[in-house]
Tab-separated table of C-alpha atoms in Angstrom:
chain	number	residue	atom	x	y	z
K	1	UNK	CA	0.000	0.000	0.000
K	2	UNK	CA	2.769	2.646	1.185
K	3	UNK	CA	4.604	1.567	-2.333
K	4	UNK	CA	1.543	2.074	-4.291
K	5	UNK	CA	1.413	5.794	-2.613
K	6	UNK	CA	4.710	7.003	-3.088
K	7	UNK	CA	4.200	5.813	-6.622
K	8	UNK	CA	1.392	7.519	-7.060
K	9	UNK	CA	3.045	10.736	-5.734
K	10	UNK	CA	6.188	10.561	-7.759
K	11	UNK	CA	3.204	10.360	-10.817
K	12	UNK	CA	1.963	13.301	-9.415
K	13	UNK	CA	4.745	15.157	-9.231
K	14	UNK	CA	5.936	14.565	-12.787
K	15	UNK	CA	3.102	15.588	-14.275
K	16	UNK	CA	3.445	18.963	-12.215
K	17	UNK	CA	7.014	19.263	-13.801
K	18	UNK	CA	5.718	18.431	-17.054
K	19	UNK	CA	2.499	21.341	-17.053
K	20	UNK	CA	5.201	23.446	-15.359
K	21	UNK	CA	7.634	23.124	-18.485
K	22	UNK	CA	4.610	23.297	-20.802
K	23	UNK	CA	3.428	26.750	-19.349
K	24	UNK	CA	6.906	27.708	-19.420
K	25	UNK	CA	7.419	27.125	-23.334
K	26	UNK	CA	4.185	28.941	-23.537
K	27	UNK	CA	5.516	31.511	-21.856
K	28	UNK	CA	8.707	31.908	-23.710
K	29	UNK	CA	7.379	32.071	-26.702
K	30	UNK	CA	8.034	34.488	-29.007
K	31	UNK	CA	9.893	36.173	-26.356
K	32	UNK	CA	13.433	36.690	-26.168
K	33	UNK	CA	16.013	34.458	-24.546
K	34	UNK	CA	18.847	36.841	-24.258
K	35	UNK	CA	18.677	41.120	-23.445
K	36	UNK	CA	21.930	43.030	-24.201
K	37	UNK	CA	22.732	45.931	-21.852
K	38	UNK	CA	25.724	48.290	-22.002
K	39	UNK	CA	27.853	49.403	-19.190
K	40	UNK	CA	27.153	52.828	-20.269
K	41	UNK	CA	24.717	54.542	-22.137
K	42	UNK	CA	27.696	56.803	-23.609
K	43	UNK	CA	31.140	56.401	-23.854
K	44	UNK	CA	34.229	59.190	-24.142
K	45	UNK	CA	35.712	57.963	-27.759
K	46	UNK	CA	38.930	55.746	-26.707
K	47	UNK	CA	37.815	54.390	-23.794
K	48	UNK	CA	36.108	50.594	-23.256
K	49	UNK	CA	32.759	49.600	-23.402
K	50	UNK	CA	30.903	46.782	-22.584
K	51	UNK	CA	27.917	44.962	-23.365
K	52	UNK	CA	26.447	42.455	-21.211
K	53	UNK	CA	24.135	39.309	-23.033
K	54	UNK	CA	21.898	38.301	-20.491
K	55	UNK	CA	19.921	35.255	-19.893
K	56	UNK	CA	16.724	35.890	-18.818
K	57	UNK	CA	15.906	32.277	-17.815
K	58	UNK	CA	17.782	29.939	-15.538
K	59	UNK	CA	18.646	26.184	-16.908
K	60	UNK	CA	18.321	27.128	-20.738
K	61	UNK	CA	21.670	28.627	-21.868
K	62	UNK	CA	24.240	25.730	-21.902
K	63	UNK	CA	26.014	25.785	-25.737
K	64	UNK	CA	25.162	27.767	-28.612
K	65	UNK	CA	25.991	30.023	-31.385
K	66	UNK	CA	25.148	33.705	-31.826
K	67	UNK	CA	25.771	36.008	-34.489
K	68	UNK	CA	25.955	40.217	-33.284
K	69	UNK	CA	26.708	42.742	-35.147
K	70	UNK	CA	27.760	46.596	-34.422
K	71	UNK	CA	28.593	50.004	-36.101
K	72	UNK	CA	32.472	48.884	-36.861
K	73	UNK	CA	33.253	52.771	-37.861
K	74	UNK	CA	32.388	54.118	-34.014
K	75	UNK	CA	32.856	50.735	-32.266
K	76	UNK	CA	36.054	48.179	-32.515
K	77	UNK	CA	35.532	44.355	-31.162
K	78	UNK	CA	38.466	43.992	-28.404
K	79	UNK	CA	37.099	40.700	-27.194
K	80	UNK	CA	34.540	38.254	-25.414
K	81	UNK	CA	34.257	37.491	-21.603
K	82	UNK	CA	32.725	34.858	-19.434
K	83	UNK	CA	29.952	36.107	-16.927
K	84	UNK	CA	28.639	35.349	-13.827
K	85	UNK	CA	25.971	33.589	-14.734
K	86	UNK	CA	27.706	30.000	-15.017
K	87	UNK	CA	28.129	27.808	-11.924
K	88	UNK	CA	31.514	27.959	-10.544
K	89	UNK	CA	32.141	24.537	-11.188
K	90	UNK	CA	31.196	24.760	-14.854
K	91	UNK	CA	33.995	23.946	-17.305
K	92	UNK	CA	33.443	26.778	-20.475
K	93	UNK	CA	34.136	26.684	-23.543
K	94	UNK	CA	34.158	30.617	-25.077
K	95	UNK	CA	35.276	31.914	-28.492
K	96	UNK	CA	34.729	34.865	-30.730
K	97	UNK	CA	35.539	35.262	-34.262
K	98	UNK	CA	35.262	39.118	-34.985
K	99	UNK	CA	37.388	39.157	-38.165
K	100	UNK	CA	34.668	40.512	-40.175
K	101	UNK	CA	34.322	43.818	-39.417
K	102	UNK	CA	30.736	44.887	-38.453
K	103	UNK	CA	30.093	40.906	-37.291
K	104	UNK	CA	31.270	39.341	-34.179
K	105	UNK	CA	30.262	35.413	-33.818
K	106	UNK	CA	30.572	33.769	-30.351
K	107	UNK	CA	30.219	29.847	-29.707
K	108	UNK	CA	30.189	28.739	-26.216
K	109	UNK	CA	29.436	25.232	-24.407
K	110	UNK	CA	29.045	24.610	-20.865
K	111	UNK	CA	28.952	21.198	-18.929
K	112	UNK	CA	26.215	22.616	-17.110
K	113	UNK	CA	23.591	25.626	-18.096
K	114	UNK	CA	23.869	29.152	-16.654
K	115	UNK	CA	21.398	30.653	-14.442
K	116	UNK	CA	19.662	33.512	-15.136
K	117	UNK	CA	22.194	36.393	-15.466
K	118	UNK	CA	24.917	37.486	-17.703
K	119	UNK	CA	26.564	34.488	-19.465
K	120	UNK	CA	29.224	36.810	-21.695
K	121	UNK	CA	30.082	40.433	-22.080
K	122	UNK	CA	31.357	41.961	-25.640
K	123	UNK	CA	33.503	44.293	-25.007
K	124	UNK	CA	34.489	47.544	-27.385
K	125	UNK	CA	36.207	50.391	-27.998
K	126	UNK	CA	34.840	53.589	-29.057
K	127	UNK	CA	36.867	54.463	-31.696
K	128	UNK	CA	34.026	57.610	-32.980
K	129	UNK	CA	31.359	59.427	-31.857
K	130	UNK	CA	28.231	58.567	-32.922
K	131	UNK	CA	25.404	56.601	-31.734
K	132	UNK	CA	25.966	52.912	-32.610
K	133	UNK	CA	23.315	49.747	-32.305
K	134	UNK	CA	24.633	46.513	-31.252
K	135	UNK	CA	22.376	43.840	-32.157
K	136	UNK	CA	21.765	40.315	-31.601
K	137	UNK	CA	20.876	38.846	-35.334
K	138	UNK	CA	20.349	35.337	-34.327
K	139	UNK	CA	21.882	31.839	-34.070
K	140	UNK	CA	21.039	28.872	-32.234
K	141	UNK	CA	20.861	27.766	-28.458
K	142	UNK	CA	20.337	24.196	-27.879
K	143	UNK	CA	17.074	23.764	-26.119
K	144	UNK	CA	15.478	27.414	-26.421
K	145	UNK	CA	12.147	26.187	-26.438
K	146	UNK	CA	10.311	28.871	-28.580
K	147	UNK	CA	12.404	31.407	-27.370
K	148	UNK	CA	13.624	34.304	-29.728
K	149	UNK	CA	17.336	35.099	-29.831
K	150	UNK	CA	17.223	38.626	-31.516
K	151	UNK	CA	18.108	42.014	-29.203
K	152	UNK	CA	19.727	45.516	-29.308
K	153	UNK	CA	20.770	47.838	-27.360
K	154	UNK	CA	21.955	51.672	-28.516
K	155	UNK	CA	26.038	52.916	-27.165
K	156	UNK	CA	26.554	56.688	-27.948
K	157	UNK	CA	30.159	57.683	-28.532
K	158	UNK	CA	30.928	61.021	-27.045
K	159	UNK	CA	33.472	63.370	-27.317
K	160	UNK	CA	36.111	63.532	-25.134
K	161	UNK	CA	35.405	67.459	-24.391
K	162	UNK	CA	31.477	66.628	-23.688
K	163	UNK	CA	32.768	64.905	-20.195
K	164	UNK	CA	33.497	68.815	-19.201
K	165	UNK	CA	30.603	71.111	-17.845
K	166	UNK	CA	32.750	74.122	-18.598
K	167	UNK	CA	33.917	73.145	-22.618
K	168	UNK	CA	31.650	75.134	-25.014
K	169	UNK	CA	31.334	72.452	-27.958
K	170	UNK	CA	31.155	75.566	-30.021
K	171	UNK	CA	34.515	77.379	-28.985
K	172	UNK	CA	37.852	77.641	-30.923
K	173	UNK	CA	39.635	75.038	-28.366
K	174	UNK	CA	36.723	72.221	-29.026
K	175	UNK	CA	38.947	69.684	-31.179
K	176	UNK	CA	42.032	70.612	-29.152
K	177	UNK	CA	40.593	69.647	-25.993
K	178	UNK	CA	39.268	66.775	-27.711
K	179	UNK	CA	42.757	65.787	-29.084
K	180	UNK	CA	44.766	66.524	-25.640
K	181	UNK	CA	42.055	64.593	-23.473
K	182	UNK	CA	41.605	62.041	-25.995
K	183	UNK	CA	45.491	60.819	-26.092
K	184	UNK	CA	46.033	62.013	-22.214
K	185	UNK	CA	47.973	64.735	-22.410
K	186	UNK	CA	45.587	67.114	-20.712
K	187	UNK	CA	43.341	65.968	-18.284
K	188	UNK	CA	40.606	67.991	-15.966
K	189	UNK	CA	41.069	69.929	-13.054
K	190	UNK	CA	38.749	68.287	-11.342
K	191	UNK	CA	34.721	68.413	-10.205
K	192	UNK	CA	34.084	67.962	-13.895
K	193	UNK	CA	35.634	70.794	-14.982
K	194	UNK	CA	38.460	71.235	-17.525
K	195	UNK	CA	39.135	75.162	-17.052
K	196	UNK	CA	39.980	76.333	-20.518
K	197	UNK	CA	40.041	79.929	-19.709
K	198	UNK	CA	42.522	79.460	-16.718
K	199	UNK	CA	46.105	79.857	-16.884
K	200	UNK	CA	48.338	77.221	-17.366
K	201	UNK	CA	51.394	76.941	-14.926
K	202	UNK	CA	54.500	75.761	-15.337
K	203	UNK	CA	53.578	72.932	-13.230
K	204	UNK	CA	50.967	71.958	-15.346
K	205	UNK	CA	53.269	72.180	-18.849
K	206	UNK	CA	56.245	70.424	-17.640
K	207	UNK	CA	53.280	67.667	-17.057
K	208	UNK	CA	51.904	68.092	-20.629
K	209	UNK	CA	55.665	67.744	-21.704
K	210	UNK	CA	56.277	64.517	-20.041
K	211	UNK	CA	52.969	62.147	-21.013
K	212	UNK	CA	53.817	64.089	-24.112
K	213	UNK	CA	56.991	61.839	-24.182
K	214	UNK	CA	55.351	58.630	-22.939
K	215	UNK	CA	55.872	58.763	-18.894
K	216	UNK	CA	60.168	57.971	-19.551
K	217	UNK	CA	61.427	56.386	-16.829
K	218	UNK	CA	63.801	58.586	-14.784
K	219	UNK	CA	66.228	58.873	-11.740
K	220	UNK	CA	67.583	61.162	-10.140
K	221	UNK	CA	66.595	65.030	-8.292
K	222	UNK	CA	66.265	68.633	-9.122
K	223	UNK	CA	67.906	71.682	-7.131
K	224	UNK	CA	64.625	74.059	-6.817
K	225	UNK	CA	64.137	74.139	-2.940
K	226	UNK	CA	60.007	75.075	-3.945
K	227	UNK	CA	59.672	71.713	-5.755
K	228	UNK	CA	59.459	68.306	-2.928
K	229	UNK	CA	59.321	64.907	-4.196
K	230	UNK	CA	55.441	63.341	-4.014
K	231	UNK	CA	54.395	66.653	-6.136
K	232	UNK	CA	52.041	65.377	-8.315
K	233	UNK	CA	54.779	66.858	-11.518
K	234	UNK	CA	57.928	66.041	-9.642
K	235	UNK	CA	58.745	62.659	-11.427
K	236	UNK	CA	58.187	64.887	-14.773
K	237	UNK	CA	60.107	67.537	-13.609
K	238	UNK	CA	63.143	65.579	-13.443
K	239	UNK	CA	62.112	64.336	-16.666
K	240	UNK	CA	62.531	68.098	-18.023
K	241	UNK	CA	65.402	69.280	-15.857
K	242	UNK	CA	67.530	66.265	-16.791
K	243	UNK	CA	66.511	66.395	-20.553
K	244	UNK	CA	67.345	70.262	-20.469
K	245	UNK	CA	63.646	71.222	-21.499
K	246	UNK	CA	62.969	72.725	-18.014
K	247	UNK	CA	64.996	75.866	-16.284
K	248	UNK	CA	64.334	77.470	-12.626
K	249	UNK	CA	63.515	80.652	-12.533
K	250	UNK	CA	66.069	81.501	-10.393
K	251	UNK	CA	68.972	78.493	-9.680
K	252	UNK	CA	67.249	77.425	-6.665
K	253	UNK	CA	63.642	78.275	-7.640
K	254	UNK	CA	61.160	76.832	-10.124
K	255	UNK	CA	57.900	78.546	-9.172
K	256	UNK	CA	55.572	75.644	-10.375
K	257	UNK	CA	52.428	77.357	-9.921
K	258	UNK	CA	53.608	80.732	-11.785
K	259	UNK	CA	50.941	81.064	-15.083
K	260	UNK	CA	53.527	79.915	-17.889
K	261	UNK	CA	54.201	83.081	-20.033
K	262	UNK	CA	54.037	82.592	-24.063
K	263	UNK	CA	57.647	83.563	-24.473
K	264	UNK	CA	58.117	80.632	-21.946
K	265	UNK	CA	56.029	77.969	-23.790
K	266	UNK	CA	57.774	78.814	-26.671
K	267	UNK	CA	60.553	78.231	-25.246
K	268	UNK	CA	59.570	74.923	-23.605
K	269	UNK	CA	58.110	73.201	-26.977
K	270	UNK	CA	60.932	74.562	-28.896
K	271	UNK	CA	63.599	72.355	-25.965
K	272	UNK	CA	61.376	69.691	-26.723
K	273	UNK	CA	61.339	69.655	-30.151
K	274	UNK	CA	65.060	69.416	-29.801
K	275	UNK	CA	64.812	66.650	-27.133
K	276	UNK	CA	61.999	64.527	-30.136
K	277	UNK	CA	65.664	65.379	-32.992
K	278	UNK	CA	63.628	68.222	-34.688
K	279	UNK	CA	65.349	71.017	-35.807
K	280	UNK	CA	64.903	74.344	-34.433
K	281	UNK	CA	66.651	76.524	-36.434
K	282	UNK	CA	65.277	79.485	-38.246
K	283	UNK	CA	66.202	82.224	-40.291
K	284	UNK	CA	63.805	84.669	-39.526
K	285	UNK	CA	62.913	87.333	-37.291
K	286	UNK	CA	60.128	88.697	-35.308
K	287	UNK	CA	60.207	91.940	-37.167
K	288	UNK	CA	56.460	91.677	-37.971
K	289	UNK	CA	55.497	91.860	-34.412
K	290	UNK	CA	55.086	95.613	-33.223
K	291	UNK	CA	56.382	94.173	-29.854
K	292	UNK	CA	59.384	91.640	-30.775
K	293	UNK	CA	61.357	93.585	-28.516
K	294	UNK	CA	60.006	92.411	-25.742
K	295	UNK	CA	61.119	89.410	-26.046
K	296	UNK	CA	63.186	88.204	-23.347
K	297	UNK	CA	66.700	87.733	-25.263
K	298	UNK	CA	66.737	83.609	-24.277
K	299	UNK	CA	63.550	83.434	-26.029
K	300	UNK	CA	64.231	85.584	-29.277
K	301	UNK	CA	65.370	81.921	-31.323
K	302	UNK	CA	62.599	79.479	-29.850
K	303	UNK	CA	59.583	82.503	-30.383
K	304	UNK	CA	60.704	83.165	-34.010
K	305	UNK	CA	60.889	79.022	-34.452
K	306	UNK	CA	57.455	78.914	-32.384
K	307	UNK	CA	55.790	81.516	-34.974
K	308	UNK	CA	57.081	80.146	-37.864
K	309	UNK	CA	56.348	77.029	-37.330
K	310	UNK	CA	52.839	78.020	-37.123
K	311	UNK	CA	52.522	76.953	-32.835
K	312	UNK	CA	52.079	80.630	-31.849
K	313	UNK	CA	50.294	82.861	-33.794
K	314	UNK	CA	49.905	86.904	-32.870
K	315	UNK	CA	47.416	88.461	-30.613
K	316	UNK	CA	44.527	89.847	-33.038
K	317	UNK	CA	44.897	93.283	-32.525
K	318	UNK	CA	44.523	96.332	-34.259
K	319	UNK	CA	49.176	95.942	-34.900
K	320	UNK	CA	50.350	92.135	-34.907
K	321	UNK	CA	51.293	91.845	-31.526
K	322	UNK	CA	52.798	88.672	-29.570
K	323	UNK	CA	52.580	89.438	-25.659
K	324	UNK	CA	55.789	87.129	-25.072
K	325	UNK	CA	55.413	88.048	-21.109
K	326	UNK	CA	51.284	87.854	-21.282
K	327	UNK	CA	49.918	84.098	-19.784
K	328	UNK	CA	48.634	81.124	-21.784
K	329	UNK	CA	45.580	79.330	-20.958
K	330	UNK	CA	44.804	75.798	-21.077
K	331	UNK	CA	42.633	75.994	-23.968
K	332	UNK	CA	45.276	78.062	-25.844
K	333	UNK	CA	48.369	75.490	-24.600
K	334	UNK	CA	45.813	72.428	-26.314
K	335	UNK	CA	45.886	74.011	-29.452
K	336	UNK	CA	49.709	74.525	-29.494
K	337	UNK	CA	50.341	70.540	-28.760
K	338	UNK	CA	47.811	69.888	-31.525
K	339	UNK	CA	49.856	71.965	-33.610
K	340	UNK	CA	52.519	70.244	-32.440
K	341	UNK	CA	51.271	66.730	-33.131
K	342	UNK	CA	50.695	67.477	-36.894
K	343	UNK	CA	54.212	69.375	-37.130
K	344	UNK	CA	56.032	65.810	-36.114
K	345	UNK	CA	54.078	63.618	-38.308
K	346	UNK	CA	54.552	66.704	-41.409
């Protein structure tokens, strides 16, 4: 009798599992399997992005073979991940084939299925900006049961200036500060703000200067008494002093938070050029300027190199004018290294 019952239960229960399952197919279909979901709805062009393909039931993902596709002209494929959604002890098998641009496809097989969760993240770069769709386009999962394996999801590419409150996106400096933020030679000030209008110190340029040259290793100390080591510039400033792109002001003073004067960043680039094997020379003259003679006399060679070369152009003004001892701000410092970017590769 007690046999007869617990077969009569275990009856019971599989038919429960089976109407379960049933309502479950019903359920699923026509709905999708798998949701994709960025990290970010935007993205500062250069830096990583990542999508996360979701399961959005437990037990169903175990192998399978999808097919996305993406914008490749503001998005490049850097590469698939494993989620979270697999058991620990699952032993995964994960590749991507993204050698057709536009197309990534990604095969997988567990030993056991995921749960419900992310089961793989494709992750970008954002290379333009632009709003781009990354979409799901199909494929296979063994064992869907009705479900649908298309999604999308949108990533907008944004300018490396729009992360600034304070950046008009009309101005002059827009595609410098784009260019200097973009390869990290300028970042922000802080509290979201890039400051174009403020000065720029010598601090601040001897910085530029150095993740200008890639961060070079260096050893060694400078003699300015106003400079101690753990300074946020110090490693670059013995970057500069030792390369002879960087003077004190005095012999024992540097004055690192002094506004840089044009004259000086003249002088500065035109060291560095040197230091990058460019030649400096010139055989002109600041004659044009109604106040060349103003120009301190270290800085007569490097300012007529600095105008000629097209980095420093004169003060609109009624008479060309090039206020070598006036300050430069940050916004006017980005366009000089952009100007120096395209003299190197001229």
């Amino acid at each position: 009798m007690r046999s007869n019952a617990k077969r009569l239960f275990s009856l019971l229960l599989a038919a429960v599992l089976v109407f379960s399952l049933s309502l479950a197919a019903f359920a699923a279909d026509g709905e999708s399997l798998l949701t994709l979901k960025p990290t970010a709805d935007s993205v500062i062009h250069g830096n990583a992005v990542t999508v996360a393909v979701d399961a959005t039931a437990a037990g169903v993902v175990a192998d399978g073979k999808l097919t996305f596709s993406y914008d490749s002209t503001l998005l490049s494929f850097a590469g698939v991940q494993a989620g979270t959604a697999w058991p620990e002890t699952a032993d995964l098998s994960l590749q991507a084939n993204g050698g057709k641009l536009g197309t990534v496809v990604v095969a997988f097989a567990g030993v056991e299925a995921a749960q419900a969760g992310t089961i793989f993240t494709l992750n970008f770069t954002a290379v333009e900006k632009g709003q781009s769709t990354v979409s799901l386009d199909g494929g296979y999962i063994t064992g869907a049961n009705g479900y649908t394996l298309t999604a999308q999801c949108q990533v907008s590419g944004q300018c490396p200036a729009s992360q600034f409150t304070d950046v008009d996106l009309d101005a002059y400096y827009h595609e410098s500060v784009d260019f200097v933020v973009g390869n990290g030679y300028m970042i922000g000030v802080g509290n979201g703000l890039f400051a174009p209008n403020n000065d720029m110190t010598r601090a601040m340029l001897v910085m530029l200067l150095y993740r200008l040259a890639g961060n070079p290793e260096v050893s060694g100390t400078v003699p300015f008494t106003d400079v101690q080591e753990g300074h946020y510039f110090y490693t670059a400033l013995v970057w500069a002093y030792e390369s002879g792109i960087a003077k004190g002001m005095t012999e024992e003073l540097f004055v690192p938070n002094r506004p840089v004067t044009r004259e000086q960043m003249a002088t500065f680039f035109a060291r560095y050029a040197g230091y990058c094997g460019m030649t400096t020379e010139t055989e002109g003259d600041l004659a044009g300027f109604v106040d060349a003679g103003e120009v301190s006399g270290y800085a007569v060679e490097s300012m007529t190199w600095a105008v000629e070369a097209g980095l420093i152009e004169g003060v609109s003004s009624e008479e060309p004018t090039l206020r070598p001892k006036g300050s430069s701000t940050r916004a006017q410092v980005a366009a000089v290294v952009m100007r120096f970017a395209a003299l190197g590769q001229s």
